[in-house]
Coordinates of C-alpha atoms and ligand atoms in Angstrom, one line a residue:
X1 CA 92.7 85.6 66.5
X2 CA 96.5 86.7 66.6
X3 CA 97.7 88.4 63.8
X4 CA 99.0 86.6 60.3
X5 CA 102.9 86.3 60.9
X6 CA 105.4 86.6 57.6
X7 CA 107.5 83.3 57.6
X8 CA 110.6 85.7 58.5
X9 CA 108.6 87.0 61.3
X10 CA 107.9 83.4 62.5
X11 CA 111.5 82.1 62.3
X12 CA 112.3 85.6 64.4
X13 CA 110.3 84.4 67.0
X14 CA 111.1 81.3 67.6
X15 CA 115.0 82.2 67.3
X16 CA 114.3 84.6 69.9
X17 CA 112.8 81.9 72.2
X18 CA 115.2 79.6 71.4
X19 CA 117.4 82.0 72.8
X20 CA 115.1 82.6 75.5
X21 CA 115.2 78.8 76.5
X22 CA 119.1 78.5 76.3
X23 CA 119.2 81.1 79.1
X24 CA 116.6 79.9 80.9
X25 CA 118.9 76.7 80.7
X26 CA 121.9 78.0 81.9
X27 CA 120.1 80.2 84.9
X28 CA 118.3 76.5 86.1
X29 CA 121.5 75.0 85.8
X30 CA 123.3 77.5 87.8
X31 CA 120.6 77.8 90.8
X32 CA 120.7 74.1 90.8
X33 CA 124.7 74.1 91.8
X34 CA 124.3 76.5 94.3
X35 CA 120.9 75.4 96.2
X36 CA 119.5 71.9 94.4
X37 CA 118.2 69.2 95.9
X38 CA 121.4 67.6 97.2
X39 CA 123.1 70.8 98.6
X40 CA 123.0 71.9 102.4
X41 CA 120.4 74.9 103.4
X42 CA 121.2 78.3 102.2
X43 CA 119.7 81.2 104.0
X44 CA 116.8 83.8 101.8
X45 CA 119.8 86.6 101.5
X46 CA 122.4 84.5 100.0
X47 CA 120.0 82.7 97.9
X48 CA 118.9 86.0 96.5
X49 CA 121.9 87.3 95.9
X50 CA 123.1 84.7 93.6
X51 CA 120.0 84.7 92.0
X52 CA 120.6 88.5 91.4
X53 CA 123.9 87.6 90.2
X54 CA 123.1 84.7 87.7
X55 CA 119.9 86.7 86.2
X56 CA 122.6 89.4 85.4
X57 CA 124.7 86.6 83.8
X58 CA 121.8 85.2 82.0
X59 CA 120.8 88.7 80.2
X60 CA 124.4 89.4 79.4
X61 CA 124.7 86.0 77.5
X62 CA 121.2 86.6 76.0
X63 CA 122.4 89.6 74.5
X64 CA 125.2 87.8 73.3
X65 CA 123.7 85.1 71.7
X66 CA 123.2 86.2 67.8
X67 CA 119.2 86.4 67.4
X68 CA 117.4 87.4 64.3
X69 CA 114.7 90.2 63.8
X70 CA 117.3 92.8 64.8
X71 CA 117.2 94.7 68.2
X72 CA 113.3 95.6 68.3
X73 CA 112.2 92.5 68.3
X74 CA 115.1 91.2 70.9
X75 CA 114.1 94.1 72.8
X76 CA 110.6 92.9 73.6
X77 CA 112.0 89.8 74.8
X78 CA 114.2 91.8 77.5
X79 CA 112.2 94.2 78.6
X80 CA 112.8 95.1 82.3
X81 CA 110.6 96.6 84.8
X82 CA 111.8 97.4 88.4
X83 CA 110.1 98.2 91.2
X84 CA 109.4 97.7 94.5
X85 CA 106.0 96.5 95.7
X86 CA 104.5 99.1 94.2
X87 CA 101.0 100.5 93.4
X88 CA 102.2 102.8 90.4
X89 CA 103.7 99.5 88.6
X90 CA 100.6 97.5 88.2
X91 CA 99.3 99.2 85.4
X92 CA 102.2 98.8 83.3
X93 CA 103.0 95.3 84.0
X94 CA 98.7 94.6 83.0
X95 CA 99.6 96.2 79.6
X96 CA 102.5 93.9 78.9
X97 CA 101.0 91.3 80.1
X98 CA 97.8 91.9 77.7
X99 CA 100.7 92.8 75.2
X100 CA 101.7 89.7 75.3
X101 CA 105.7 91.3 75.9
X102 CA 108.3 89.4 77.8
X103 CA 109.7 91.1 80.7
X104 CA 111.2 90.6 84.0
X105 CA 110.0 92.2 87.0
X106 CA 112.9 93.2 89.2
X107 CA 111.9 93.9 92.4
X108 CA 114.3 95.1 94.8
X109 CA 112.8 93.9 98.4
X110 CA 113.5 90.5 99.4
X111 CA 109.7 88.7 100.2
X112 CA 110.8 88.7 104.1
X113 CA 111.4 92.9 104.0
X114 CA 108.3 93.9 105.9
X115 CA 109.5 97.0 108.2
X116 CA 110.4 100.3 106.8
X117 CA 114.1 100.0 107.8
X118 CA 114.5 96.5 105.9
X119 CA 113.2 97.7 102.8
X120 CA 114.5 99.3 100.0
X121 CA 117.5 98.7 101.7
X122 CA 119.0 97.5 98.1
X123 CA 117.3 100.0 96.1
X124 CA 119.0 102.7 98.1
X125 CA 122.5 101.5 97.4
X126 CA 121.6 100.9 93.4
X127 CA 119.9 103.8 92.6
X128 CA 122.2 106.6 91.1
X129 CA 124.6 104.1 89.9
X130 CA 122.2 102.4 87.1
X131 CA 122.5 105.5 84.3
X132 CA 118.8 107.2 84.9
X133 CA 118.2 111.1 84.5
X134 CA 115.6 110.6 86.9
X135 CA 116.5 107.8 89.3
X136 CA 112.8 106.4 90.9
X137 CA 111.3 103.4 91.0
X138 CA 109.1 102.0 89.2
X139 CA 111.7 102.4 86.2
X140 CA 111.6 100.7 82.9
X141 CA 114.5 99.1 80.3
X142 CA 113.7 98.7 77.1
X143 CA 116.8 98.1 74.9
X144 CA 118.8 101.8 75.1
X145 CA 115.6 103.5 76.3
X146 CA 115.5 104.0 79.9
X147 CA 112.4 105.6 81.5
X148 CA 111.2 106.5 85.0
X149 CA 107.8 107.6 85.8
X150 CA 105.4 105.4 86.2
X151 CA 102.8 107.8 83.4
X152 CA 105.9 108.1 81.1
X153 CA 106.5 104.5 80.9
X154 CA 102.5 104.0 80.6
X155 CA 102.5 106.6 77.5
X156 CA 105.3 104.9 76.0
X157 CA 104.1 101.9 76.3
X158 CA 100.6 103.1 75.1
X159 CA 102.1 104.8 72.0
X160 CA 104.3 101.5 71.1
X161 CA 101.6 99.0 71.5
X162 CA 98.8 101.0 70.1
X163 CA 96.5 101.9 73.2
X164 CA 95.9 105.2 72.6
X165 CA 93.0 106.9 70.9
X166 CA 93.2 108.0 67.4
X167 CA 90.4 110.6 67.1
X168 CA 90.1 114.3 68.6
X169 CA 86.9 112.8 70.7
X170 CA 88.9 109.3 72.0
X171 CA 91.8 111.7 73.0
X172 CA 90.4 114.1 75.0
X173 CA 88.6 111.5 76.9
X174 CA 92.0 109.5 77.1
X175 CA 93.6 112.9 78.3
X176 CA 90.8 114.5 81.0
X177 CA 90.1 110.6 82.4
X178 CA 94.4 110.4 82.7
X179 CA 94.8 113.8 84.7
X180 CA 91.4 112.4 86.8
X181 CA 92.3 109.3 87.7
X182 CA 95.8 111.2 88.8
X183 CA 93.9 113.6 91.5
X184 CA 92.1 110.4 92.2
X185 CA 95.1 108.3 93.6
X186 CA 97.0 111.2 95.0
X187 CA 93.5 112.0 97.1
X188 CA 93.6 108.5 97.7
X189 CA 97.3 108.6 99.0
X190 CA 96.7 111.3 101.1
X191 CA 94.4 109.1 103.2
X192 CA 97.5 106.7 103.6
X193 CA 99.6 109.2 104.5
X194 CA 98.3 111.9 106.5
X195 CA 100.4 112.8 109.3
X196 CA 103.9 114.3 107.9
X197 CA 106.0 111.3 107.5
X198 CA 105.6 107.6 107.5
X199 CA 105.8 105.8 110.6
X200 CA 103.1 103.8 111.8
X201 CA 102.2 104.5 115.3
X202 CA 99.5 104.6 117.1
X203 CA 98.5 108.3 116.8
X204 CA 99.0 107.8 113.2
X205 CA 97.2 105.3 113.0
X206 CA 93.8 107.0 115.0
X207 CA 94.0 109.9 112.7
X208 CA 93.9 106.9 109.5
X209 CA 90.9 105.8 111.2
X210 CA 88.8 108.6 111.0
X211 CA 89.9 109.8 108.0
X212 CA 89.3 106.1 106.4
X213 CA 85.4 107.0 107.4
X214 CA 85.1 110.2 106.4
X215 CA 86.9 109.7 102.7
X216 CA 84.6 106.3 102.3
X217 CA 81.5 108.1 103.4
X218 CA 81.8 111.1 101.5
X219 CA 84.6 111.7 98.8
X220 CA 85.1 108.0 97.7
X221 CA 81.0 107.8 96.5
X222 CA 81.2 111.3 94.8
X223 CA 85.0 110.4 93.0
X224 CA 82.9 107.0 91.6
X225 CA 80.0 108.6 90.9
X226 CA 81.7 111.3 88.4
X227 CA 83.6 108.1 87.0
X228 CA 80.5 106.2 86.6
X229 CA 78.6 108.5 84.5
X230 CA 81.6 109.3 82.6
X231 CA 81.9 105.4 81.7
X232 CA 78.3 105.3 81.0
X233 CA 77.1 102.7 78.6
X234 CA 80.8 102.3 76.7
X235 CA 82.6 99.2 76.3
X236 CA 85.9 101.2 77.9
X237 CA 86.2 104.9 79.1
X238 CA 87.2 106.3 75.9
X239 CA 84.9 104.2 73.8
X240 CA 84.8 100.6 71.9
X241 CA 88.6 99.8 72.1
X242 CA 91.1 99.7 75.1
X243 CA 93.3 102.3 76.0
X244 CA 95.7 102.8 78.2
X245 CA 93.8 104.8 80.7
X246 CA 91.7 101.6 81.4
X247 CA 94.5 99.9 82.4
X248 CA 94.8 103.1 85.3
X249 CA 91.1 102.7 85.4
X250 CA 90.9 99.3 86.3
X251 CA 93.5 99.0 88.8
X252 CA 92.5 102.2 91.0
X253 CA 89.1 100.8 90.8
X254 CA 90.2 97.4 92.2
X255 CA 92.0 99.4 94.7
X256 CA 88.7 100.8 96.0
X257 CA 87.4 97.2 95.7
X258 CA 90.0 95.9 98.4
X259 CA 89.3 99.0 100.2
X260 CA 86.1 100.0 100.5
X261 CA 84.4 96.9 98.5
X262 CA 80.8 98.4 99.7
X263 CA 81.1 101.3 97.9
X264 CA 82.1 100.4 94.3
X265 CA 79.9 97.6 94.6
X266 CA 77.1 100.3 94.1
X267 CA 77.9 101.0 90.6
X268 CA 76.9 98.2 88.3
X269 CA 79.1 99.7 85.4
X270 CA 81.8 100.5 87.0
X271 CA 81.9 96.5 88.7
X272 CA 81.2 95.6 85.0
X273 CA 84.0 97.2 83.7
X274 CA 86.1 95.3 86.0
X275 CA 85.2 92.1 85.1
X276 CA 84.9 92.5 81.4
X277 CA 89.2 93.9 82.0
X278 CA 89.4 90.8 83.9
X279 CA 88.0 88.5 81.7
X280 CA 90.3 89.3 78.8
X281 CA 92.2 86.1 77.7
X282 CA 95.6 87.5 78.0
X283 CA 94.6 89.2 81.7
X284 CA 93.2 86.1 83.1
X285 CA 95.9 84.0 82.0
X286 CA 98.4 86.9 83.9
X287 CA 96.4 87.0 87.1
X288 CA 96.3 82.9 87.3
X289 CA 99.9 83.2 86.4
X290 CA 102.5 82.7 90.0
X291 CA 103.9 86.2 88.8
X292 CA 100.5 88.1 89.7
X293 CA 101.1 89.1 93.0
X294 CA 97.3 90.7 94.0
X295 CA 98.5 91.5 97.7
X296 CA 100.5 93.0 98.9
X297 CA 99.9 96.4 97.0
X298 CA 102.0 98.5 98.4
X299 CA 105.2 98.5 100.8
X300 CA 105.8 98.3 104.2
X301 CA 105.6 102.3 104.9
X302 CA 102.0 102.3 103.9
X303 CA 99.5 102.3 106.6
X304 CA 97.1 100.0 103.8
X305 CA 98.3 97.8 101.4
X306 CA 100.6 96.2 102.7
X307 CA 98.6 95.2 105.9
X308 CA 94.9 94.6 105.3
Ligands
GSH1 N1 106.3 110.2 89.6 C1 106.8 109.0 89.9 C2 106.8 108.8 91.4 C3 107.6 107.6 91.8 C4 107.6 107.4 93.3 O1 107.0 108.2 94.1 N2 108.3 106.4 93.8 C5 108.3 106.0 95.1 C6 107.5 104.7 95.3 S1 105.8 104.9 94.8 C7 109.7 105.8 95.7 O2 109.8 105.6 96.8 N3 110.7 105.9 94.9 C8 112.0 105.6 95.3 C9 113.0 106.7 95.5 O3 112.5 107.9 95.6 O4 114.1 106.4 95.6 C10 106.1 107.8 89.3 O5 104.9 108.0 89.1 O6 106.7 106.8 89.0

């Protein structure tokens, strides 16, 4: 059931969407002048850059446009998150997705950049000019907060949107499981990447093999077994409500899915877990929705994710 609204609160929101729609008005309109039915073919490059140009237009006038509820809740409905295709973003665009928060996921590779040297190539030219202490991708906007680090912007997020546990018990379990799941991926990672830099050749490639087999025969099953008894019987890892380490949970979990789906498939509560995350209203409506992008994962430089 969502939560009883004041009438100020109501007429908040819909002012805010009503200012939502009006840009969304003015973007269509614009996109329809420069590539609409009637106009001559326009190449993937131009047709991104003007896109990049009229969504700066369209949050400048949205930010212009007097709105009601004051910056908070305007903030929510301008909430950015950039990244590339990348694996460390996931997680925070599930929890505002199950949030229910508005946001716009900037990403700065064009579909078509699928070599190393094509990628990032935008990124690279943006990214000590946009104001961060800490310039990385993914980064997150949120009104004058500005954030990088993927577990930053989860614990902000956590903290603003009530995901984190509120007992000594919950939070140690949220704390240990966070720092576990961490060691997790960057064991994981160093399977993707274990020569010394990131082409993808063929020697490269022959040592991935092998160490593919040995980290699904041997460290994968004892990393999920250690997670599977720590889930046990529980609804979610830190007990009977979500947290934010689920979110990390799940999508490290679907990770090994894609990867090695054999192997997690052994664990009943651990495959349980995934489905009851998937099954939650505002997640399944997310995943159906053309913004889920399930594949690729990860960018061009990985040896998986990107290619199966
Ligand atoms: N600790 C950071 C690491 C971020 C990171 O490693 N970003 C990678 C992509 S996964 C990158 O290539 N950043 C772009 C850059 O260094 O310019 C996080 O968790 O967000």
């Amino acid at each position: 059931m969502p939560e009883p609204k004041t009438m100020f609160e109501a007429t908040a929101e819909a002012n805010n969407l009503t200012a939502v729609a009006t840009v969304r008005d003015k973007y269509m309109a614009g996109m329809e002048v420069i590539c609409g039915g009637d106009r001559q073919f326009i190449d993937h490059a131009t047709l991104e850059s003007h896109h990049d140009k009229l969504k700066q237009i369209s949050l400048e006038l949205f930010d212009k446009i007097p709105k009601m509820g004051g910056a908070e809740l305007s903030d929510s409905y301008r909430e950015l998150l950039a990244t590339d295709l990348d694996k460390s973003a996931q997680p925070i665009r599930l929890l505002l997705a199950y949030k229910g928060v508005k946001f716009t996921d900037k990403y700065y590779d064009p579909p078509g950049a699928d070599t190393p040297e094509s990628y990032r190539v935008e990124w690279r030219k943006q990214k000590f000019t946009l104001g961060f202490d800490f310039p990385d991708v993914p980064y997150y906007v949120e009104g004058s907060i500005k954030l990088t680090h993927s577990m930053a912007i989860m614990r902000h997020l956590a903290r603003k949107h009530g995901l984190v546990a509120t007992d000594e018990t919950g939070l140690v379990r949220q704390d240990v499981l966070e720092q576990q799941l961490t060691d997790i991926r960057n064991g994981f990672w160093g399977v993707l990447y274990p020569g010394a830099g990131y082409e993808i050749d063929l020697l490269f490639n022959n040592e991935y093999v092998s160490e593919k087999v040995q980290y699904t025969a041997k460290t994968l099953p004892k990393q999920l077994d250690a997670l599977s008894r720590f889930l046990g019987t529980r609804q979610w890892f830190t007990g009977n409500h979500i947290n934010y380490v689920d979110f990390l949970a799940y999508e490290l979990l679907d990770w090994f899915r894609l990867f090695s789906a054999g192997t997690v498939d052994k664990y009943q509560n651990l495959i349980q877990f995934l489905t009851r995350f998937e099954s939650l209203p505002a997640i399944k409506a997310y995943m159906k929705s053309p913004e889920f992008i399930s594949w690729p994962i990860d960018s061009p430089n990985d040896i998986w994710g990107f290619k199966k």
